[in-house]
Amino acid sequence: MVRQYCRWEPPQPGTFKLNVDGAIFQNQQSAGIGAILRDSKGEVLMAASKRESAVGDATSIEMLAILRGLQLTLHLGIQHLIIESDALTLVKEMQKTEPSMTLVGNVIRDTKELMSCFRVCDVRYTMRSCNEVAHKLARHAWQVTDISLWWGSVPDVIVPALWAERQL
């Protein structure tokens, strides 16, 4: 098996990138979401790990990660936002113009409504290896009671992943 590596790519100047991911903790019957917002220089503006209790499957938690990431960034006055997720099926569903008939259709509708608050807001697929920082934040939610937020700083749990991204 050939393992593909990729590198997180910064957005164009004036645009921000929000990477999100979800993780399910079967033995705790809960899940976690991770979100990281960066600018065109790769500087971290915000990082978050949030525990979620009522999540049934991987698609639901991945969708919730997008929604929560948007909720955390909406008040920042950002006009141009790219959201990256490693959930390909969900990204394709988000890119459709017609209403979603999936089980998470209502959350997709609510998320698209939040997206309309930005001048430009695109949801894009990224490979898992390019979304490692968001994944580590989602896994970190295992240790979080509700939410941990970092504004203008980074938690120790993602420092090695951020360093590795810069080396590729």
mmCIF file with all atom_site columns, C-alpha atoms in Angstrom:
data_model
loop_
_atom_site.group_PDB
_atom_site.id
_atom_site.type_symbol
_atom_site.label_atom_id
_atom_site.label_alt_id
_atom_site.label_comp_id
_atom_site.label_asym_id
_atom_site.label_entity_id
_atom_site.label_seq_id
_atom_site.pdbx_PDB_ins_code
_atom_site.Cartn_x
_atom_site.Cartn_y
_atom_site.Cartn_z
_atom_site.occupancy
_atom_site.B_iso_or_equiv
_atom_site.pdbx_formal_charge
_atom_site.auth_seq_id
_atom_site.auth_comp_id
_atom_site.auth_asym_id
_atom_site.auth_atom_id
_atom_site.pdbx_PDB_model_num
ATOM 1   C CA . MET A 1 1   ? 0.000   0.000  0.000  1.00 0.00 ? 1   MET A CA 1
ATOM 2   C CA . VAL A 1 2   ? 1.328   3.407  -0.948 1.00 0.00 ? 2   VAL A CA 1
ATOM 3   C CA . ARG A 1 3   ? 0.747   6.052  1.676  1.00 0.00 ? 3   ARG A CA 1
ATOM 4   C CA . GLN A 1 4   ? 0.130   9.518  0.319  1.00 0.00 ? 4   GLN A CA 1
ATOM 5   C CA . TYR A 1 5   ? 1.429   12.520 2.170  1.00 0.00 ? 5   TYR A CA 1
ATOM 6   C CA . CYS A 1 6   ? 0.331   16.013 1.592  1.00 0.00 ? 6   CYS A CA 1
ATOM 7   C CA . ARG A 1 7   ? 0.976   19.340 3.158  1.00 0.00 ? 7   ARG A CA 1
ATOM 8   C CA . TRP A 1 8   ? -1.465  21.831 4.620  1.00 0.00 ? 8   TRP A CA 1
ATOM 9   C CA . GLU A 1 9   ? -1.599  24.731 2.199  1.00 0.00 ? 9   GLU A CA 1
ATOM 10  C CA . PRO A 1 10  ? -2.294  28.264 3.396  1.00 0.00 ? 10  PRO A CA 1
ATOM 11  C CA . PRO A 1 11  ? -5.131  30.171 1.726  1.00 0.00 ? 11  PRO A CA 1
ATOM 12  C CA . GLN A 1 12  ? -4.689  33.263 -0.411 1.00 0.00 ? 12  GLN A CA 1
ATOM 13  C CA . PRO A 1 13  ? -4.118  36.590 1.418  1.00 0.00 ? 13  PRO A CA 1
ATOM 14  C CA . GLY A 1 14  ? -7.397  37.941 2.789  1.00 0.00 ? 14  GLY A CA 1
ATOM 15  C CA . THR A 1 15  ? -8.814  34.422 3.139  1.00 0.00 ? 15  THR A CA 1
ATOM 16  C CA . PHE A 1 16  ? -8.834  32.243 6.237  1.00 0.00 ? 16  PHE A CA 1
ATOM 17  C CA . LYS A 1 17  ? -8.880  28.455 6.439  1.00 0.00 ? 17  LYS A CA 1
ATOM 18  C CA . LEU A 1 18  ? -10.826 26.438 8.982  1.00 0.00 ? 18  LEU A CA 1
ATOM 19  C CA . ASN A 1 19  ? -9.830  22.783 9.273  1.00 0.00 ? 19  ASN A CA 1
ATOM 20  C CA . VAL A 1 20  ? -12.255 20.564 11.158 1.00 0.00 ? 20  VAL A CA 1
ATOM 21  C CA . ASP A 1 21  ? -12.464 16.928 12.172 1.00 0.00 ? 21  ASP A CA 1
ATOM 22  C CA . GLY A 1 22  ? -14.505 14.639 14.370 1.00 0.00 ? 22  GLY A CA 1
ATOM 23  C CA . ALA A 1 23  ? -13.666 11.623 16.513 1.00 0.00 ? 23  ALA A CA 1
ATOM 24  C CA . ILE A 1 24  ? -15.948 9.093  18.182 1.00 0.00 ? 24  ILE A CA 1
ATOM 25  C CA . PHE A 1 25  ? -15.154 7.748  21.651 1.00 0.00 ? 25  PHE A CA 1
ATOM 26  C CA . GLN A 1 26  ? -17.126 4.477  21.681 1.00 0.00 ? 26  GLN A CA 1
ATOM 27  C CA . ASN A 1 27  ? -16.393 3.524  25.275 1.00 0.00 ? 27  ASN A CA 1
ATOM 28  C CA . GLN A 1 28  ? -17.578 6.929  26.550 1.00 0.00 ? 28  GLN A CA 1
ATOM 29  C CA . GLN A 1 29  ? -20.576 7.134  24.212 1.00 0.00 ? 29  GLN A CA 1
ATOM 30  C CA . SER A 1 30  ? -19.441 10.585 23.204 1.00 0.00 ? 30  SER A CA 1
ATOM 31  C CA . ALA A 1 31  ? -17.472 12.274 20.470 1.00 0.00 ? 31  ALA A CA 1
ATOM 32  C CA . GLY A 1 32  ? -15.097 15.150 19.978 1.00 0.00 ? 32  GLY A CA 1
ATOM 33  C CA . ILE A 1 33  ? -14.642 17.831 17.395 1.00 0.00 ? 33  ILE A CA 1
ATOM 34  C CA . GLY A 1 34  ? -11.493 19.713 16.531 1.00 0.00 ? 34  GLY A CA 1
ATOM 35  C CA . ALA A 1 35  ? -11.246 23.009 14.699 1.00 0.00 ? 35  ALA A CA 1
ATOM 36  C CA . ILE A 1 36  ? -8.318  25.229 13.806 1.00 0.00 ? 36  ILE A CA 1
ATOM 37  C CA . LEU A 1 37  ? -8.494  28.596 12.060 1.00 0.00 ? 37  LEU A CA 1
ATOM 38  C CA . ARG A 1 38  ? -5.406  29.917 10.275 1.00 0.00 ? 38  ARG A CA 1
ATOM 39  C CA . ASP A 1 39  ? -4.576  32.887 8.097  1.00 0.00 ? 39  ASP A CA 1
ATOM 40  C CA . SER A 1 40  ? -2.667  33.100 4.809  1.00 0.00 ? 40  SER A CA 1
ATOM 41  C CA . LYS A 1 41  ? 0.671   32.995 6.668  1.00 0.00 ? 41  LYS A CA 1
ATOM 42  C CA . GLY A 1 42  ? -0.335  29.823 8.502  1.00 0.00 ? 42  GLY A CA 1
ATOM 43  C CA . GLU A 1 43  ? -0.666  31.672 11.808 1.00 0.00 ? 43  GLU A CA 1
ATOM 44  C CA . VAL A 1 44  ? -3.169  30.117 14.208 1.00 0.00 ? 44  VAL A CA 1
ATOM 45  C CA . LEU A 1 45  ? -5.971  32.486 15.172 1.00 0.00 ? 45  LEU A CA 1
ATOM 46  C CA . MET A 1 46  ? -8.109  29.949 17.016 1.00 0.00 ? 46  MET A CA 1
ATOM 47  C CA . ALA A 1 47  ? -7.996  26.289 17.998 1.00 0.00 ? 47  ALA A CA 1
ATOM 48  C CA . ALA A 1 48  ? -10.778 24.321 19.688 1.00 0.00 ? 48  ALA A CA 1
ATOM 49  C CA . SER A 1 49  ? -11.483 20.903 21.151 1.00 0.00 ? 49  SER A CA 1
ATOM 50  C CA . LYS A 1 50  ? -15.117 20.265 22.031 1.00 0.00 ? 50  LYS A CA 1
ATOM 51  C CA . ARG A 1 51  ? -16.812 17.248 23.548 1.00 0.00 ? 51  ARG A CA 1
ATOM 52  C CA . GLU A 1 52  ? -20.181 16.264 22.069 1.00 0.00 ? 52  GLU A CA 1
ATOM 53  C CA . SER A 1 53  ? -22.509 13.840 23.833 1.00 0.00 ? 53  SER A CA 1
ATOM 54  C CA . ALA A 1 54  ? -25.372 13.029 21.471 1.00 0.00 ? 54  ALA A CA 1
ATOM 55  C CA . VAL A 1 55  ? -23.709 11.738 18.319 1.00 0.00 ? 55  VAL A CA 1
ATOM 56  C CA . GLY A 1 56  ? -24.708 8.572  16.534 1.00 0.00 ? 56  GLY A CA 1
ATOM 57  C CA . ASP A 1 57  ? -22.241 8.019  13.707 1.00 0.00 ? 57  ASP A CA 1
ATOM 58  C CA . ALA A 1 58  ? -19.136 9.322  11.964 1.00 0.00 ? 58  ALA A CA 1
ATOM 59  C CA . THR A 1 59  ? -21.088 11.392 9.425  1.00 0.00 ? 59  THR A CA 1
ATOM 60  C CA . SER A 1 60  ? -22.994 13.168 12.195 1.00 0.00 ? 60  SER A CA 1
ATOM 61  C CA . ILE A 1 61  ? -19.861 14.115 14.119 1.00 0.00 ? 61  ILE A CA 1
ATOM 62  C CA . GLU A 1 62  ? -18.043 15.271 10.973 1.00 0.00 ? 62  GLU A CA 1
ATOM 63  C CA . MET A 1 63  ? -21.046 17.463 10.104 1.00 0.00 ? 63  MET A CA 1
ATOM 64  C CA . LEU A 1 64  ? -21.194 18.775 13.647 1.00 0.00 ? 64  LEU A CA 1
ATOM 65  C CA . ALA A 1 65  ? -17.478 19.652 13.424 1.00 0.00 ? 65  ALA A CA 1
ATOM 66  C CA . ILE A 1 66  ? -18.190 21.887 10.420 1.00 0.00 ? 66  ILE A CA 1
ATOM 67  C CA . LEU A 1 67  ? -21.164 23.515 12.147 1.00 0.00 ? 67  LEU A CA 1
ATOM 68  C CA . ARG A 1 68  ? -19.300 24.136 15.421 1.00 0.00 ? 68  ARG A CA 1
ATOM 69  C CA . GLY A 1 69  ? -16.252 25.485 13.565 1.00 0.00 ? 69  GLY A CA 1
ATOM 70  C CA . LEU A 1 70  ? -18.482 27.976 11.765 1.00 0.00 ? 70  LEU A CA 1
ATOM 71  C CA . GLN A 1 71  ? -20.198 28.977 15.003 1.00 0.00 ? 71  GLN A CA 1
ATOM 72  C CA . LEU A 1 72  ? -16.797 29.727 16.554 1.00 0.00 ? 72  LEU A CA 1
ATOM 73  C CA . THR A 1 73  ? -15.581 31.843 13.624 1.00 0.00 ? 73  THR A CA 1
ATOM 74  C CA . LEU A 1 74  ? -18.763 33.686 12.680 1.00 0.00 ? 74  LEU A CA 1
ATOM 75  C CA . HIS A 1 75  ? -18.275 36.576 15.132 1.00 0.00 ? 75  HIS A CA 1
ATOM 76  C CA . LEU A 1 76  ? -14.714 37.324 13.930 1.00 0.00 ? 76  LEU A CA 1
ATOM 77  C CA . GLY A 1 77  ? -15.812 39.429 10.964 1.00 0.00 ? 77  GLY A CA 1
ATOM 78  C CA . ILE A 1 78  ? -14.095 37.170 8.428  1.00 0.00 ? 78  ILE A CA 1
ATOM 79  C CA . GLN A 1 79  ? -15.352 37.706 4.882  1.00 0.00 ? 79  GLN A CA 1
ATOM 80  C CA . HIS A 1 80  ? -13.558 34.898 3.004  1.00 0.00 ? 80  HIS A CA 1
ATOM 81  C CA . LEU A 1 81  ? -13.407 31.426 4.542  1.00 0.00 ? 81  LEU A CA 1
ATOM 82  C CA . ILE A 1 82  ? -12.395 27.991 3.318  1.00 0.00 ? 82  ILE A CA 1
ATOM 83  C CA . ILE A 1 83  ? -13.527 25.017 5.393  1.00 0.00 ? 83  ILE A CA 1
ATOM 84  C CA . GLU A 1 84  ? -11.547 21.815 4.969  1.00 0.00 ? 84  GLU A CA 1
ATOM 85  C CA . SER A 1 85  ? -12.736 18.370 6.065  1.00 0.00 ? 85  SER A CA 1
ATOM 86  C CA . ASP A 1 86  ? -11.468 14.864 5.378  1.00 0.00 ? 86  ASP A CA 1
ATOM 87  C CA . ALA A 1 87  ? -15.040 13.507 5.097  1.00 0.00 ? 87  ALA A CA 1
ATOM 88  C CA . LEU A 1 88  ? -15.352 13.320 1.299  1.00 0.00 ? 88  LEU A CA 1
ATOM 89  C CA . THR A 1 89  ? -18.982 12.162 1.126  1.00 0.00 ? 89  THR A CA 1
ATOM 90  C CA . LEU A 1 90  ? -20.050 14.945 3.460  1.00 0.00 ? 90  LEU A CA 1
ATOM 91  C CA . VAL A 1 91  ? -18.080 17.602 1.551  1.00 0.00 ? 91  VAL A CA 1
ATOM 92  C CA . LYS A 1 92  ? -19.798 16.496 -1.674 1.00 0.00 ? 92  LYS A CA 1
ATOM 93  C CA . GLU A 1 93  ? -23.170 16.733 0.070  1.00 0.00 ? 93  GLU A CA 1
ATOM 94  C CA . MET A 1 94  ? -22.331 20.244 1.330  1.00 0.00 ? 94  MET A CA 1
ATOM 95  C CA . GLN A 1 95  ? -21.361 21.348 -2.187 1.00 0.00 ? 95  GLN A CA 1
ATOM 96  C CA . LYS A 1 96  ? -24.748 20.427 -3.655 1.00 0.00 ? 96  LYS A CA 1
ATOM 97  C CA . THR A 1 97  ? -27.226 23.219 -4.262 1.00 0.00 ? 97  THR A CA 1
ATOM 98  C CA . GLU A 1 98  ? -30.377 21.167 -3.680 1.00 0.00 ? 98  GLU A CA 1
ATOM 99  C CA . PRO A 1 99  ? -31.586 20.274 -0.167 1.00 0.00 ? 99  PRO A CA 1
ATOM 100 C CA . SER A 1 100 ? -29.901 17.269 1.406  1.00 0.00 ? 100 SER A CA 1
ATOM 101 C CA . MET A 1 101 ? -31.988 14.144 1.887  1.00 0.00 ? 101 MET A CA 1
ATOM 102 C CA . THR A 1 102 ? -29.418 12.534 4.202  1.00 0.00 ? 102 THR A CA 1
ATOM 103 C CA . LEU A 1 103 ? -29.925 11.840 7.900  1.00 0.00 ? 103 LEU A CA 1
ATOM 104 C CA . VAL A 1 104 ? -27.924 15.003 8.670  1.00 0.00 ? 104 VAL A CA 1
ATOM 105 C CA . GLY A 1 105 ? -29.909 17.081 6.164  1.00 0.00 ? 105 GLY A CA 1
ATOM 106 C CA . ASN A 1 106 ? -31.214 19.484 8.817  1.00 0.00 ? 106 ASN A CA 1
ATOM 107 C CA . VAL A 1 107 ? -27.691 20.156 10.121 1.00 0.00 ? 107 VAL A CA 1
ATOM 108 C CA . ILE A 1 108 ? -26.484 20.673 6.545  1.00 0.00 ? 108 ILE A CA 1
ATOM 109 C CA . ARG A 1 109 ? -29.268 23.205 6.000  1.00 0.00 ? 109 ARG A CA 1
ATOM 110 C CA . ASP A 1 110 ? -28.365 25.063 9.218  1.00 0.00 ? 110 ASP A CA 1
ATOM 111 C CA . THR A 1 111 ? -24.676 25.004 8.306  1.00 0.00 ? 111 THR A CA 1
ATOM 112 C CA . LYS A 1 112 ? -25.316 26.391 4.822  1.00 0.00 ? 112 LYS A CA 1
ATOM 113 C CA . GLU A 1 113 ? -27.351 29.161 6.416  1.00 0.00 ? 113 GLU A CA 1
ATOM 114 C CA . LEU A 1 114 ? -24.351 30.104 8.590  1.00 0.00 ? 114 LEU A CA 1
ATOM 115 C CA . MET A 1 115 ? -22.076 29.908 5.548  1.00 0.00 ? 115 MET A CA 1
ATOM 116 C CA . SER A 1 116 ? -24.229 32.526 3.822  1.00 0.00 ? 116 SER A CA 1
ATOM 117 C CA . CYS A 1 117 ? -23.131 35.048 6.493  1.00 0.00 ? 117 CYS A CA 1
ATOM 118 C CA . PHE A 1 118 ? -19.690 35.132 4.838  1.00 0.00 ? 118 PHE A CA 1
ATOM 119 C CA . ARG A 1 119 ? -19.037 36.895 1.540  1.00 0.00 ? 119 ARG A CA 1
ATOM 120 C CA . VAL A 1 120 ? -17.288 33.716 0.324  1.00 0.00 ? 120 VAL A CA 1
ATOM 121 C CA . CYS A 1 121 ? -17.393 30.398 2.171  1.00 0.00 ? 121 CYS A CA 1
ATOM 122 C CA . ASP A 1 122 ? -16.366 27.148 0.493  1.00 0.00 ? 122 ASP A CA 1
ATOM 123 C CA . VAL A 1 123 ? -16.247 23.619 1.872  1.00 0.00 ? 123 VAL A CA 1
ATOM 124 C CA . ARG A 1 124 ? -13.433 21.526 0.451  1.00 0.00 ? 124 ARG A CA 1
ATOM 125 C CA . TYR A 1 125 ? -12.116 18.028 0.856  1.00 0.00 ? 125 TYR A CA 1
ATOM 126 C CA . THR A 1 126 ? -8.611  17.439 2.126  1.00 0.00 ? 126 THR A CA 1
ATOM 127 C CA . MET A 1 127 ? -6.812  14.162 2.669  1.00 0.00 ? 127 MET A CA 1
ATOM 128 C CA . ARG A 1 128 ? -6.595  12.903 6.238  1.00 0.00 ? 128 ARG A CA 1
ATOM 129 C CA . SER A 1 129 ? -2.824  13.431 6.286  1.00 0.00 ? 129 SER A CA 1
ATOM 130 C CA . CYS A 1 130 ? -3.407  17.139 5.525  1.00 0.00 ? 130 CYS A CA 1
ATOM 131 C CA . ASN A 1 131 ? -5.916  17.428 8.359  1.00 0.00 ? 131 ASN A CA 1
ATOM 132 C CA . GLU A 1 132 ? -3.755  16.019 11.145 1.00 0.00 ? 132 GLU A CA 1
ATOM 133 C CA . VAL A 1 133 ? -3.909  19.109 13.376 1.00 0.00 ? 133 VAL A CA 1
ATOM 134 C CA . ALA A 1 134 ? -7.728  19.157 13.400 1.00 0.00 ? 134 ALA A CA 1
ATOM 135 C CA . HIS A 1 135 ? -7.718  15.403 14.021 1.00 0.00 ? 135 HIS A CA 1
ATOM 136 C CA . LYS A 1 136 ? -5.445  15.801 17.067 1.00 0.00 ? 136 LYS A CA 1
ATOM 137 C CA . LEU A 1 137 ? -7.745  18.508 18.428 1.00 0.00 ? 137 LEU A CA 1
ATOM 138 C CA . ALA A 1 138 ? -10.761 16.218 17.954 1.00 0.00 ? 138 ALA A CA 1
ATOM 139 C CA . ARG A 1 139 ? -8.976  13.383 19.798 1.00 0.00 ? 139 ARG A CA 1
ATOM 140 C CA . HIS A 1 140 ? -7.957  15.829 22.538 1.00 0.00 ? 140 HIS A CA 1
ATOM 141 C CA . ALA A 1 141 ? -11.657 16.427 23.275 1.00 0.00 ? 141 ALA A CA 1
ATOM 142 C CA . TRP A 1 142 ? -11.511 13.072 25.123 1.00 0.00 ? 142 TRP A CA 1
ATOM 143 C CA . GLN A 1 143 ? -9.905  15.059 27.969 1.00 0.00 ? 143 GLN A CA 1
ATOM 144 C CA . VAL A 1 144 ? -12.274 18.030 27.766 1.00 0.00 ? 144 VAL A CA 1
ATOM 145 C CA . THR A 1 145 ? -15.410 18.437 29.869 1.00 0.00 ? 145 THR A CA 1
ATOM 146 C CA . ASP A 1 146 ? -17.168 20.751 27.386 1.00 0.00 ? 146 ASP A CA 1
ATOM 147 C CA . ILE A 1 147 ? -14.891 22.953 25.276 1.00 0.00 ? 147 ILE A CA 1
ATOM 148 C CA . SER A 1 148 ? -11.307 24.183 25.307 1.00 0.00 ? 148 SER A CA 1
ATOM 149 C CA . LEU A 1 149 ? -10.554 27.236 23.191 1.00 0.00 ? 149 LEU A CA 1
ATOM 150 C CA . TRP A 1 150 ? -7.228  28.828 22.376 1.00 0.00 ? 150 TRP A CA 1
ATOM 151 C CA . TRP A 1 151 ? -7.234  32.300 20.827 1.00 0.00 ? 151 TRP A CA 1
ATOM 152 C CA . GLY A 1 152 ? -3.936  33.398 19.300 1.00 0.00 ? 152 GLY A CA 1
ATOM 153 C CA . SER A 1 153 ? -2.069  30.503 20.898 1.00 0.00 ? 153 SER A CA 1
ATOM 154 C CA . VAL A 1 154 ? -1.799  26.768 20.406 1.00 0.00 ? 154 VAL A CA 1
ATOM 155 C CA . PRO A 1 155 ? -2.266  23.861 22.793 1.00 0.00 ? 155 PRO A CA 1
ATOM 156 C CA . ASP A 1 156 ? 0.705   21.594 23.394 1.00 0.00 ? 156 ASP A CA 1
ATOM 157 C CA . VAL A 1 157 ? -1.164  18.650 21.850 1.00 0.00 ? 157 VAL A CA 1
ATOM 158 C CA . ILE A 1 158 ? -0.832  20.106 18.315 1.00 0.00 ? 158 ILE A CA 1
ATOM 159 C CA . VAL A 1 159 ? 2.659   21.650 18.512 1.00 0.00 ? 159 VAL A CA 1
ATOM 160 C CA . PRO A 1 160 ? 4.406   18.563 17.023 1.00 0.00 ? 160 PRO A CA 1
ATOM 161 C CA . ALA A 1 161 ? 1.860   18.337 14.181 1.00 0.00 ? 161 ALA A CA 1
ATOM 162 C CA . LEU A 1 162 ? 2.223   22.038 13.366 1.00 0.00 ? 162 LEU A CA 1
ATOM 163 C CA . TRP A 1 163 ? 6.002   21.639 13.373 1.00 0.00 ? 163 TRP A CA 1
ATOM 164 C CA . ALA A 1 164 ? 5.776   18.590 11.080 1.00 0.00 ? 164 ALA A CA 1
ATOM 165 C CA . GLU A 1 165 ? 3.586   20.486 8.608  1.00 0.00 ? 165 GLU A CA 1
ATOM 166 C CA . ARG A 1 166 ? 6.225   23.158 8.229  1.00 0.00 ? 166 ARG A CA 1
ATOM 167 C CA . GLN A 1 167 ? 8.898   20.526 7.502  1.00 0.00 ? 167 GLN A CA 1
ATOM 168 C CA . LEU A 1 168 ? 7.096   18.935 4.536  1.00 0.00 ? 168 LEU A CA 1
#
